PDB file of C-alpha atoms in Angstrom:
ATOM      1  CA  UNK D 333     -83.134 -62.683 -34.681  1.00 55.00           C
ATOM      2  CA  UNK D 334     -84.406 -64.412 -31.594  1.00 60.00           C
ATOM      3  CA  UNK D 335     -86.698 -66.155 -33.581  1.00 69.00           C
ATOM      4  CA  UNK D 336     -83.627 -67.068 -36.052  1.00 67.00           C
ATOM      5  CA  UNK D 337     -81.963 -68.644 -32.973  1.00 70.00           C
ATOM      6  CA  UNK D 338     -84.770 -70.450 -31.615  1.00 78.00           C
ATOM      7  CA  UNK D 339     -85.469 -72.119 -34.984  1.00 78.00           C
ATOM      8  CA  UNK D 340     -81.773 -73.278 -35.703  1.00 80.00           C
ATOM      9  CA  UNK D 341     -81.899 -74.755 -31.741  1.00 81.00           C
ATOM     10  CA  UNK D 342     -85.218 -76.808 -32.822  1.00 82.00           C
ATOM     11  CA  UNK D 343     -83.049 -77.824 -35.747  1.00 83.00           C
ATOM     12  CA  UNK D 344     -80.211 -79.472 -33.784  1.00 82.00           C
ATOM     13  CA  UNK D 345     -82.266 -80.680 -31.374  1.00 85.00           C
ATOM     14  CA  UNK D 346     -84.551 -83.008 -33.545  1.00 84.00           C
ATOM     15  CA  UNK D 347     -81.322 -83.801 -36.142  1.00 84.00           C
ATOM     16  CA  UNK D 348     -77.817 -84.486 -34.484  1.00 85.00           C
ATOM     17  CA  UNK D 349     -78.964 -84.160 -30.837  1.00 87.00           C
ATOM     18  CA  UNK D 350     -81.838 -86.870 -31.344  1.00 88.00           C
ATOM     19  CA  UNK D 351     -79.210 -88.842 -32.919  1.00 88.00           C
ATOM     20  CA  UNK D 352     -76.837 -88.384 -30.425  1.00 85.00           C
ATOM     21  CA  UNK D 353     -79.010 -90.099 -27.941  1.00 88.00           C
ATOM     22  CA  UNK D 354     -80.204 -93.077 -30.394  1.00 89.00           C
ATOM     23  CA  UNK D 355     -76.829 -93.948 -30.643  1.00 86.00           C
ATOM     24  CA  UNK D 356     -76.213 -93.821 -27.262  1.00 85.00           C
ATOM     25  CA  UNK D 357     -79.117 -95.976 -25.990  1.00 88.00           C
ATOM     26  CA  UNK D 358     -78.520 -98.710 -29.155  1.00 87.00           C
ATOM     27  CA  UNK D 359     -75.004 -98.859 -27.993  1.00 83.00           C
ATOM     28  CA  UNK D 360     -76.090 -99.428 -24.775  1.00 83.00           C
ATOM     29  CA  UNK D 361     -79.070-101.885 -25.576  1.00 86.00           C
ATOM     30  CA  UNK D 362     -76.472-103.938 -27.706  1.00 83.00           C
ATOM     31  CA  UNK D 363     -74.186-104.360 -24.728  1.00 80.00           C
ATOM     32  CA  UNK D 364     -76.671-105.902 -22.586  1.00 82.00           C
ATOM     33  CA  UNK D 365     -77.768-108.213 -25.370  1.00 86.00           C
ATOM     34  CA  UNK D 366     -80.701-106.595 -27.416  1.00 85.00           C
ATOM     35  CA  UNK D 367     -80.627-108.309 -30.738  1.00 89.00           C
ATOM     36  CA  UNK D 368     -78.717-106.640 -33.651  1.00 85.00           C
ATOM     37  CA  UNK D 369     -80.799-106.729 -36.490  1.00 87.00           C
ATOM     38  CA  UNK D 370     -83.541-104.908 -33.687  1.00 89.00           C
ATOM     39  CA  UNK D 371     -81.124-102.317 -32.751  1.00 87.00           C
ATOM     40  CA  UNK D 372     -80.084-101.968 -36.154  1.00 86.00           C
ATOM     41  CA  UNK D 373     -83.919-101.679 -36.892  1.00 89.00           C
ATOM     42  CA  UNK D 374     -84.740 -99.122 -34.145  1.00 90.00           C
ATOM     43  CA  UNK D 375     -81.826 -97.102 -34.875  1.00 86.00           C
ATOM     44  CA  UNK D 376     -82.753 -96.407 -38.125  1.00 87.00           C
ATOM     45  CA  UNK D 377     -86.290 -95.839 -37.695  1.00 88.00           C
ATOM     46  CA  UNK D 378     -85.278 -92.766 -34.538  1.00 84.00           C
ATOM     47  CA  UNK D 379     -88.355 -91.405 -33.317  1.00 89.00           C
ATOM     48  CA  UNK D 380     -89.156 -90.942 -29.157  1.00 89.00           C
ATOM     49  CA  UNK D 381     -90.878 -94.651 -29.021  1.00 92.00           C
ATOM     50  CA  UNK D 382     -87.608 -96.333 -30.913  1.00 92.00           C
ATOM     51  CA  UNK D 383     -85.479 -94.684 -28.215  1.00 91.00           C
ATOM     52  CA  UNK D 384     -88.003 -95.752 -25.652  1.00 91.00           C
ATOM     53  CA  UNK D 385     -87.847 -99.487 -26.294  1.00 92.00           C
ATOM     54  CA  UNK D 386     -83.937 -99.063 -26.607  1.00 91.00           C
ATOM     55  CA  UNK D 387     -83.706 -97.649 -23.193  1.00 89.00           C
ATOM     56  CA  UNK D 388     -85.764-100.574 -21.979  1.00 91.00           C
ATOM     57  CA  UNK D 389     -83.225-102.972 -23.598  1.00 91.00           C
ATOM     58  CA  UNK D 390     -80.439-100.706 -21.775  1.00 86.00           C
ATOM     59  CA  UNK D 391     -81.621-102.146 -18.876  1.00 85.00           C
ATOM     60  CA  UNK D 392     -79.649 -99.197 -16.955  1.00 80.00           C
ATOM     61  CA  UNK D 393     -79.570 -98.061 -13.608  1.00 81.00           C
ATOM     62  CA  UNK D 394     -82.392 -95.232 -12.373  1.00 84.00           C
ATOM     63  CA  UNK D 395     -80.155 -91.979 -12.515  1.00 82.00           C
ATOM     64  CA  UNK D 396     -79.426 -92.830 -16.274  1.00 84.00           C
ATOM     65  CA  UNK D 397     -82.902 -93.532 -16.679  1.00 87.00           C
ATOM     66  CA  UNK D 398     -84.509 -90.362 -15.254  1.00 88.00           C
ATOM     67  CA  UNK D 399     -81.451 -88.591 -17.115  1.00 87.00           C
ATOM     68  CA  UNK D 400     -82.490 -90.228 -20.669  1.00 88.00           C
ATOM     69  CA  UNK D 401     -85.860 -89.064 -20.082  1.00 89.00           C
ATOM     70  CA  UNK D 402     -84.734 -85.601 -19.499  1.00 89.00           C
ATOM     71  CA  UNK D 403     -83.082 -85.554 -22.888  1.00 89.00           C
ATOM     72  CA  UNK D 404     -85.795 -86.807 -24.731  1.00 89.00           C
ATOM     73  CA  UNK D 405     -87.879 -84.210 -23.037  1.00 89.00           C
ATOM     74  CA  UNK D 406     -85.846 -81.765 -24.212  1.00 88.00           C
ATOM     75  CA  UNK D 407     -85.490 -82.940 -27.906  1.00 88.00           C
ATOM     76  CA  UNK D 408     -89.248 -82.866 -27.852  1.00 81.00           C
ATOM     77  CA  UNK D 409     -89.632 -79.758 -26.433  1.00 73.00           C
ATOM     78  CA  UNK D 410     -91.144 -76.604 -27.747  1.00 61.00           C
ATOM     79  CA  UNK D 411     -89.404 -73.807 -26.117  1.00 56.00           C
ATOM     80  CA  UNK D 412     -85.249 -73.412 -25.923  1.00 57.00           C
ATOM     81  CA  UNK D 413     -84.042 -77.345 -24.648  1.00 77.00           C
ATOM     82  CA  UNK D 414     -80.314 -77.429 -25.875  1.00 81.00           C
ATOM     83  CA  UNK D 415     -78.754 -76.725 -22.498  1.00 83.00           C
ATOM     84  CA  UNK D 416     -81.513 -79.134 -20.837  1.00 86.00           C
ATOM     85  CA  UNK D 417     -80.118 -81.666 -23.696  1.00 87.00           C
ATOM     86  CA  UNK D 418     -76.905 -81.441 -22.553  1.00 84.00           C
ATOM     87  CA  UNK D 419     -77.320 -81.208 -19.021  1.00 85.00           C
ATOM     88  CA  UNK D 420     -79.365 -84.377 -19.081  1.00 85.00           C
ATOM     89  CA  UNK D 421     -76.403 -86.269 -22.044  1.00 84.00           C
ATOM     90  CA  UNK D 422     -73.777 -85.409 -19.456  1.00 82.00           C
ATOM     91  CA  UNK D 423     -75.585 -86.774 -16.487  1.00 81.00           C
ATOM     92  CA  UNK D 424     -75.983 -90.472 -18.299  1.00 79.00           C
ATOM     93  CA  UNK D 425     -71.996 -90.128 -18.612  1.00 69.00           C
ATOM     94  CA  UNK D 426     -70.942 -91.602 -15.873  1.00 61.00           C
ATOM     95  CA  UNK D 427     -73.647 -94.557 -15.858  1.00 59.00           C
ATOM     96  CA  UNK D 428     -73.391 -95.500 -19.129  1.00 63.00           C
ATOM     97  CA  UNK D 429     -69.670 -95.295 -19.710  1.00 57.00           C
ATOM     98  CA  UNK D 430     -67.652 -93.871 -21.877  1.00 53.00           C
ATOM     99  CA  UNK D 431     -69.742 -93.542 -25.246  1.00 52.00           C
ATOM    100  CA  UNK D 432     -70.241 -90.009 -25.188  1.00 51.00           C
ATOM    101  CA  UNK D 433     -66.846 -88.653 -23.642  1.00 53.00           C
ATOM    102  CA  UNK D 434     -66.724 -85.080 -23.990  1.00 56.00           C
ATOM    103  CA  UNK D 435     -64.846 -83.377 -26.661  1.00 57.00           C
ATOM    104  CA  UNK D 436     -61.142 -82.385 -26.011  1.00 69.00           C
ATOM    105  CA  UNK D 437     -59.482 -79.501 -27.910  1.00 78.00           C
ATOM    106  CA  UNK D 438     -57.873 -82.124 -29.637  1.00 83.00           C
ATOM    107  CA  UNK D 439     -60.858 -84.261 -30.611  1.00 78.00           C
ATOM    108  CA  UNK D 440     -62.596 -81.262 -31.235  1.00 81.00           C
ATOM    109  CA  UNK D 441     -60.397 -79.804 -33.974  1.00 87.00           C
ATOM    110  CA  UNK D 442     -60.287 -82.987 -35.250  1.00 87.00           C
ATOM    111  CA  UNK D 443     -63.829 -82.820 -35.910  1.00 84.00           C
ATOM    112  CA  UNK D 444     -64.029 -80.119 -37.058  1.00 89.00           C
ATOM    113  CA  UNK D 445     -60.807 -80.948 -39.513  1.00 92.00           C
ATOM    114  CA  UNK D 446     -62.746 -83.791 -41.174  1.00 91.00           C
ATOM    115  CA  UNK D 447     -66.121 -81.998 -41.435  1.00 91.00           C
ATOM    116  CA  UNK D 448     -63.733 -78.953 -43.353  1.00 94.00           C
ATOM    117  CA  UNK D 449     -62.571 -81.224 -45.696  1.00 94.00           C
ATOM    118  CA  UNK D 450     -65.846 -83.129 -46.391  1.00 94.00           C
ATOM    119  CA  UNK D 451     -67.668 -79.864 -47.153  1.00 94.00           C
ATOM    120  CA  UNK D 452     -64.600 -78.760 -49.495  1.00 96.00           C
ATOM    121  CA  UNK D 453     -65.050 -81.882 -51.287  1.00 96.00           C
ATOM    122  CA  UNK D 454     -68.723 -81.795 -51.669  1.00 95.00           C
ATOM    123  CA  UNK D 455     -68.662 -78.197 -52.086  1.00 95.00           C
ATOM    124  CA  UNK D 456     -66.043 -78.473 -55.512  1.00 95.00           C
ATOM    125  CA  UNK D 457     -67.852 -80.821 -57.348  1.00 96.00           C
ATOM    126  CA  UNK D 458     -71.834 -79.763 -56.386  1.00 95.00           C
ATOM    127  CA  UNK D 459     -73.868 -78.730 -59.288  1.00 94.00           C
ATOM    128  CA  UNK D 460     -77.057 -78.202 -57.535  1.00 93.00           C
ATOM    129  CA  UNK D 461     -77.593 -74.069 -56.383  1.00 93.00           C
ATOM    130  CA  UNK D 462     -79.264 -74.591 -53.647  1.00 92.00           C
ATOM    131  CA  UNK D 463     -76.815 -77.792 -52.208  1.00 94.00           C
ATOM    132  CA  UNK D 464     -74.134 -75.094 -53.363  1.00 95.00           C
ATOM    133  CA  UNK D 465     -75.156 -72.291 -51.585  1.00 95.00           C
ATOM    134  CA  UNK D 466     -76.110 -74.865 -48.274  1.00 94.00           C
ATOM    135  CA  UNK D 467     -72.763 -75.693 -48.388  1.00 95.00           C
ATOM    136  CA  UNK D 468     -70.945 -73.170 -48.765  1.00 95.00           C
ATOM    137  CA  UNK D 469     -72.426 -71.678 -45.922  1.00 94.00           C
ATOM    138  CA  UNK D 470     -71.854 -74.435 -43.468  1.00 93.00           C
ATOM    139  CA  UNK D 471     -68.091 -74.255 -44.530  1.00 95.00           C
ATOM    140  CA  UNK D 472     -67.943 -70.669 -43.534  1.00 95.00           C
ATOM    141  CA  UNK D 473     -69.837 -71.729 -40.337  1.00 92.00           C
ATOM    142  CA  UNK D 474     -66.789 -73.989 -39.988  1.00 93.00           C
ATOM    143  CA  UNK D 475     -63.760 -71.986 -41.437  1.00 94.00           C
ATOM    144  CA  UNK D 476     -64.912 -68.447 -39.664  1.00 93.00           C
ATOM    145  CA  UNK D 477     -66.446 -69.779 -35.984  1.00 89.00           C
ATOM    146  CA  UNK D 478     -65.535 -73.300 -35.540  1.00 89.00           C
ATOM    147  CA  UNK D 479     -68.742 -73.897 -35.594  1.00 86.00           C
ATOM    148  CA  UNK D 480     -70.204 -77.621 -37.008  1.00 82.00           C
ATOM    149  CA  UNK D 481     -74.105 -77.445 -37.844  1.00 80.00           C
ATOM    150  CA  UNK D 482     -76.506 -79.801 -39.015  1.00 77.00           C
ATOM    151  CA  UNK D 483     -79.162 -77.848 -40.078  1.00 80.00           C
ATOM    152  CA  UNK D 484     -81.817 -77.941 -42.838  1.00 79.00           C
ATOM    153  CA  UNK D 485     -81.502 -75.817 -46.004  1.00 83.00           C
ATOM    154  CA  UNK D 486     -85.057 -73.716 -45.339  1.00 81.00           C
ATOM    155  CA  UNK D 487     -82.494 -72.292 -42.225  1.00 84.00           C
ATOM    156  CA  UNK D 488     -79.943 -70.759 -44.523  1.00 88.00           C
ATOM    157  CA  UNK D 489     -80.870 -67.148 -44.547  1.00 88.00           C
ATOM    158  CA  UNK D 490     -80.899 -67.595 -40.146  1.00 85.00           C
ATOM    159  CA  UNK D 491     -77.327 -68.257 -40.903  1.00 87.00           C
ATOM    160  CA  UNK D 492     -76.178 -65.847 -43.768  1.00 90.00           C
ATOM    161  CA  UNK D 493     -77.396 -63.614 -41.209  1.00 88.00           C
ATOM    162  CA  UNK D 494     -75.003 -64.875 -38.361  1.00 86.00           C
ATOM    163  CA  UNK D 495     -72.231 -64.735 -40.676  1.00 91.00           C
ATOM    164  CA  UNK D 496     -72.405 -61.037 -41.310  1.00 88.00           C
ATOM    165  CA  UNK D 497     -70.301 -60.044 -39.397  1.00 86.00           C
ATOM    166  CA  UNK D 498     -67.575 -62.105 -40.426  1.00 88.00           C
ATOM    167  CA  UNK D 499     -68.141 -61.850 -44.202  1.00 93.00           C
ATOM    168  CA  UNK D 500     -66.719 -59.181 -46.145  1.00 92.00           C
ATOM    169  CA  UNK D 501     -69.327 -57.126 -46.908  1.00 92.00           C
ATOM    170  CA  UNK D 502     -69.807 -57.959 -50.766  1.00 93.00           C
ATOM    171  CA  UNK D 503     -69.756 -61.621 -50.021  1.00 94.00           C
ATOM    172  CA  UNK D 504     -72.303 -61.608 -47.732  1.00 94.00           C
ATOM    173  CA  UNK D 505     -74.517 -59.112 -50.079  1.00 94.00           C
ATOM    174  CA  UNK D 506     -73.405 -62.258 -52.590  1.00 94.00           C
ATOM    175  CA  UNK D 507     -74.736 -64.934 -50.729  1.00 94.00           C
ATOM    176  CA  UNK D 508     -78.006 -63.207 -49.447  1.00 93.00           C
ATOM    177  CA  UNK D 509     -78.788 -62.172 -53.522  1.00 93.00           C
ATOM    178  CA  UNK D 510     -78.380 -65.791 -54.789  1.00 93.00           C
ATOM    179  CA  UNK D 511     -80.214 -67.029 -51.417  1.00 92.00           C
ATOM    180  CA  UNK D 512     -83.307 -65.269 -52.654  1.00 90.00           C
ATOM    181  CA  UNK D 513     -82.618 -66.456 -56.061  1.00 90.00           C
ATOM    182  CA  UNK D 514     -82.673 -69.974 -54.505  1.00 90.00           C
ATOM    183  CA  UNK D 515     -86.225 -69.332 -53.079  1.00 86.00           C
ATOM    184  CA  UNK D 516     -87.819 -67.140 -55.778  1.00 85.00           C
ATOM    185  CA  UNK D 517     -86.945 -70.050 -58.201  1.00 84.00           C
ATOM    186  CA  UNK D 518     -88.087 -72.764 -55.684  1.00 78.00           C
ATOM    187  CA  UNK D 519     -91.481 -70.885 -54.503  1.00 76.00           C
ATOM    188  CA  UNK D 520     -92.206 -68.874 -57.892  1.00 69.00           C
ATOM    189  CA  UNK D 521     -90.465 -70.297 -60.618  1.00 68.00           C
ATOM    190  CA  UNK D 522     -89.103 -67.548 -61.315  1.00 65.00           C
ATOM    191  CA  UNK D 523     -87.040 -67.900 -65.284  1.00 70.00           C
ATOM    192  CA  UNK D 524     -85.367 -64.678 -64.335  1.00 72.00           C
ATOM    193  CA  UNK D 525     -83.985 -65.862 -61.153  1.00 76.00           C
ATOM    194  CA  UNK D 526     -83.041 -69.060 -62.240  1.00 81.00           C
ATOM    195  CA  UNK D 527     -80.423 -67.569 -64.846  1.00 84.00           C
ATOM    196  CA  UNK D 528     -78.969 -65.666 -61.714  1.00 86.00           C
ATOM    197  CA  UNK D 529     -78.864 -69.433 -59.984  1.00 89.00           C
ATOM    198  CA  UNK D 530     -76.696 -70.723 -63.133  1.00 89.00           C
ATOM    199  CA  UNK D 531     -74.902 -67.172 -63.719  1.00 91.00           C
ATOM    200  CA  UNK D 532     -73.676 -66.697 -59.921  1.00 93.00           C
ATOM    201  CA  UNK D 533     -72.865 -70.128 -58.934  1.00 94.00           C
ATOM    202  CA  UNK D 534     -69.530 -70.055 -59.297  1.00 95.00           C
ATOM    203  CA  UNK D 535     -68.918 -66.530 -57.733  1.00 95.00           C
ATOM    204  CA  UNK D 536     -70.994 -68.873 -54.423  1.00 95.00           C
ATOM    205  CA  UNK D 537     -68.658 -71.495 -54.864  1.00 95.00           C
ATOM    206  CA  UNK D 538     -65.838 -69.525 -54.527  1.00 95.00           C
ATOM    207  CA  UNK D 539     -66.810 -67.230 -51.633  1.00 95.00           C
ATOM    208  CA  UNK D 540     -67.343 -71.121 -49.995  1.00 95.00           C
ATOM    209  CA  UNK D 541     -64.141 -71.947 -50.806  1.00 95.00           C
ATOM    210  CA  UNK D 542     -61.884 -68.849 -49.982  1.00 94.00           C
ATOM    211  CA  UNK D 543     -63.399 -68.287 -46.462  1.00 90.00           C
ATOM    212  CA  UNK D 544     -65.574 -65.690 -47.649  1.00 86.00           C
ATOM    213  CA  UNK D 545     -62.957 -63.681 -49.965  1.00 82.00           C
ATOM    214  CA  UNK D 546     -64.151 -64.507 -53.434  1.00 70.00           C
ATOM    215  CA  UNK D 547     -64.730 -62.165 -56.409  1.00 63.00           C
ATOM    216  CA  UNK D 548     -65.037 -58.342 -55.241  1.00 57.00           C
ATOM    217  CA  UNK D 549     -67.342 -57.658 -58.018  1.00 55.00           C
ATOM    218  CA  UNK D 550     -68.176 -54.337 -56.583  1.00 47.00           C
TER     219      UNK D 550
END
C-alpha cells in the first residue's frame, strides 16, 4: 500500500504538478516580455530545462527564484516531494502574483463540478475497456472523496484499491475482475479475457455512472 501511495505521488508530481509550475513561469515570462511563439514553444515541450529558461525570462525577484527551484526539485525528486511541491508553489505566491491563488470551497467545488461532468460525458459514450474502466474510476475518485486525479492508467488497480472502502462490495469485486481482464488481454492476449472486456463493459460503465451502485449481480 505504501508503495501504492508513493507511486500515485510520482504520478502527480511529474503530470499536473509539473504543469502547474510551467504555467506559472510562462505566465510569468510572458508578462515581462518573453516572446509568445517561445513561451508557447517551451510550454509545450515541459521538461526541467523548458521551465529553466522560462524562469530566466521571469526575470523574478530571489525568494521566487530559490522557491521555483524548490519545486522543481521536488517534481524531480525520487522519494515523497508533494508537500515540498506545495510548500515551495505557495512560497512564489506572493512574488509572482496572483496566478496560482489558492482554491476556495467555492472554486474548489467548482472544479471539481466541471471535472464530474467531463468524466460523465466521456465516460457515456467510451468504447474502449480500458479508457472505460480508467474512467470510471476517476469519477468515483470524484463522486465518493472529492478527490480530482491525473494519473496514468498502469495506476488503476493503486486506486480500485483506495476505493474499497467506499464501494459496495460487489462493485469493487466488479471493477478489480475486469481490471485484470484489462491487463491479461493487454500483457497476454488473452481471447478468453477479452470476451469478459466486451461482456462486462457495460456492468463498468454503470458502476461509473451510479457512484458505485450498479448491477448487484451477486
Amino acid at each position: 500500500a505504501a508503495k501504492d501511495g508513493e507511486a500515485l505521488e510520482r504520478a502527480t508530481l511529474k503530470g499536473p504538478c509539473a504543469d502547474w509550475l510551467t504555467a506559472l513561469l510562462q505566465c510569468e515570462a510572458l508578462h515581462r516580455g518573453l516572446d509568445a511563439a517561445r513561451a508557447e514553444e517551451l510550454g509545450e515541450e515541459g521538461g526541467a530545462a523548458s521551465r529553466k529558461e522560462l524562469l530566466s525570462a521571469a526575470r523574478c525577484s530571489a525568494a521566487a527564484a530559490e522557491a521555483a527551484a524548490s519545486a522543481e526539485a521536488a517534481v524531480g525528486a525520487k522519494g515523497s516531494g508533494a508537500d515540498a511541491f506545495l510548500e515551495a508553489m505557495w512560497a512564489m505566491d506572493g512574488a509572482l502574483g496572483d496566478q496560482s491563488p489558492r482554491l476556495d470551497k467555492k472554486r474548489e467545488r467548482a472544479a471539481l463540478d466541471r471535472a464530474r461532468a467531463g468524466y460523465r460525458e466521456q465516460l457515456a459514450v467510451e468504447t474502449a475497456p480500458a479508457a472505460v474502466l480508467h474512467l470510471s474510476v476517476l469519477l468515483l475518485e470524484v463522486e465518493l472523496h472529492a478527490h480530482l486525479l491525473a494519473v496514468p492508467g498502469r495506476l488503476v488497480p493503486c486506486l480500485l484499491d483506495h476505493l474499497r472502502e467506499g464501494l459496495p462490495p460487489h462493485a469493487h469485486a466488479a471493477l478489480a475482475k475486469y481490471q485484470a481482464a484489462v491487463q491479461a488481454a493487454v500483457v497476454g492476449g488473452d481471447a478468453g479475457a477479452e470476451d469478459e472486456l466486451r461482456d462486462d463493459i457495460e456492468a463498468v460503465r454503470a458502476i461509473g455512472l451510479s457512484k458505485g451502485k450498479g448491477e448487484n449481480k451477486g
